[in-house]
XYZ file of C-alpha atoms in Angstrom:
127
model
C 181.488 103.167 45.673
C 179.115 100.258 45.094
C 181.501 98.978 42.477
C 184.336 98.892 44.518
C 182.718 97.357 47.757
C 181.695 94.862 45.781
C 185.049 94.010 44.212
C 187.205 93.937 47.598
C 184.388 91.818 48.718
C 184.693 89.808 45.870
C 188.513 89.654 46.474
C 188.316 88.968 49.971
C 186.096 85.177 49.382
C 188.188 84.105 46.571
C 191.312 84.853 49.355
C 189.139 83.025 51.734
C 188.640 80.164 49.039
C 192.007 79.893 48.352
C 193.044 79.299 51.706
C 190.796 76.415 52.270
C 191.365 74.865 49.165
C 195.297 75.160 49.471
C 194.890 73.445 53.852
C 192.052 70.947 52.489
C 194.541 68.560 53.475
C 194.821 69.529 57.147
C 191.464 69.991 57.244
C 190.273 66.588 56.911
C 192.809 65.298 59.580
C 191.620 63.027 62.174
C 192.538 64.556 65.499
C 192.880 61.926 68.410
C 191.654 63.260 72.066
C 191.339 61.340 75.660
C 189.523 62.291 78.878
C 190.559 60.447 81.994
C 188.719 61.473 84.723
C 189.963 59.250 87.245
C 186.410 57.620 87.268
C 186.191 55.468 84.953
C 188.593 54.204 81.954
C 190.173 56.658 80.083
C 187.333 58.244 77.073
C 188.863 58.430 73.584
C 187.477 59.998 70.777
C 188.762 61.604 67.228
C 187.251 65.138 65.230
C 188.731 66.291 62.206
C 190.598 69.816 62.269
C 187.828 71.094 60.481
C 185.168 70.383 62.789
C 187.184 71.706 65.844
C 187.509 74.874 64.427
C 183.861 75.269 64.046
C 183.558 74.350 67.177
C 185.574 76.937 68.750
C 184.179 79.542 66.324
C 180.909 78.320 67.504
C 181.444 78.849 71.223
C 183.844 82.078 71.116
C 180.394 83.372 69.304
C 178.171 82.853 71.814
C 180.962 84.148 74.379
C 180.617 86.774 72.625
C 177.318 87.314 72.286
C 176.654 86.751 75.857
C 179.025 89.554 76.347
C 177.899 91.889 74.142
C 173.972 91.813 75.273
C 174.923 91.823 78.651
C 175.481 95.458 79.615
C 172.337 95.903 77.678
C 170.517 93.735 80.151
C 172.152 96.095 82.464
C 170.644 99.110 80.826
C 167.171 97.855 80.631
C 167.018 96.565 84.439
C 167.928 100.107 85.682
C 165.225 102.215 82.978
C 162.817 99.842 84.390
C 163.612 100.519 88.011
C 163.716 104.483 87.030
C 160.486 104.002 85.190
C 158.817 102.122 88.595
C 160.550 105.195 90.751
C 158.982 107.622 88.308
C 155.472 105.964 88.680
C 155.683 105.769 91.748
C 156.926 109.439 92.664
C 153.682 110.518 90.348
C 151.194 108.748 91.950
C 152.479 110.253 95.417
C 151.986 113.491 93.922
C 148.650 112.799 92.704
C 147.720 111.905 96.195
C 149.435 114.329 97.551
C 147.384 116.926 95.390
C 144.104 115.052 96.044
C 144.583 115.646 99.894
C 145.272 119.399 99.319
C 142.001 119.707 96.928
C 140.131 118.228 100.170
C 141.656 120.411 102.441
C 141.312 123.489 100.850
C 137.654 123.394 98.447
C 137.935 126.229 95.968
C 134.760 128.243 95.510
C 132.909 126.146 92.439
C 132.460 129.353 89.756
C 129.211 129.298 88.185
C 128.122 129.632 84.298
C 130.650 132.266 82.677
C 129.116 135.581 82.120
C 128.446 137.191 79.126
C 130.545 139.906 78.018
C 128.662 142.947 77.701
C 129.222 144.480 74.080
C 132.099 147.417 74.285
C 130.669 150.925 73.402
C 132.020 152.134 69.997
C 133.699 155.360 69.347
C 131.214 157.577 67.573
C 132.820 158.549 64.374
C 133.870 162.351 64.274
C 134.672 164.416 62.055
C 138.446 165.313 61.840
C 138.808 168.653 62.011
């Protein structure tokens, strides 16, 4: 199984190699882009194809990211609000008990008593 992970792995870069070697040419195009805000004069500047696609790569990432860890931020916010509940629900209890210990004092017992040894059966004959 190892053997064959590694080959479709292997298979699957020299694919990925292929296909930038074979668009290195579009790749290294100059792409022209303009902002006109209405401000100021109009903002021109130029990337190459290959640099906007990192960049979107880069960003959908952390998109994605941000909504991946999200419902776990979710998670964690509520098991901390159920863990402050739970505390909280104890320590009533606790003081709850306390007040009923007050109210109602339980005789304190003394030293335990020592058993007293248990007669043995005199051994009879059987008969």
């Amino acid at each position: 199984m190892k053997l064959f992970r590694l080959f479709t792995t292997l298979l699957l870069l020299a694919v990925i190699v292929l296909f930038v070697r074979q668009n290195m040419a579009t790749f290294q195009r100059d792409l022209d882009f303009s902002l006109y805000l209405f401000i100021r004069e109009d903002v021109r500047w130029s990337l190459k194809v290959s640099t906007v696609i990192f960049l979107s790569g880069f960003v959908g990432l952390l998109i994605g990211l941000a909504l991946m860890f999200r419902p776990f931020y979710h998670t964690r916010k509520a098991l901390q609000a159920e863990r402050s509940e739970k505390e909280r629900l104890l320590g009533e209890r606790a003081k709850a008990s306390e007040e009923a210990d007050m109210a109602h004092p339980q005789a304190v017992a003394g030293p335990p008593r020592e058993k007293a040894p248990e007669p043995q059966a005199a051994d009879t004959p059987a008969g």
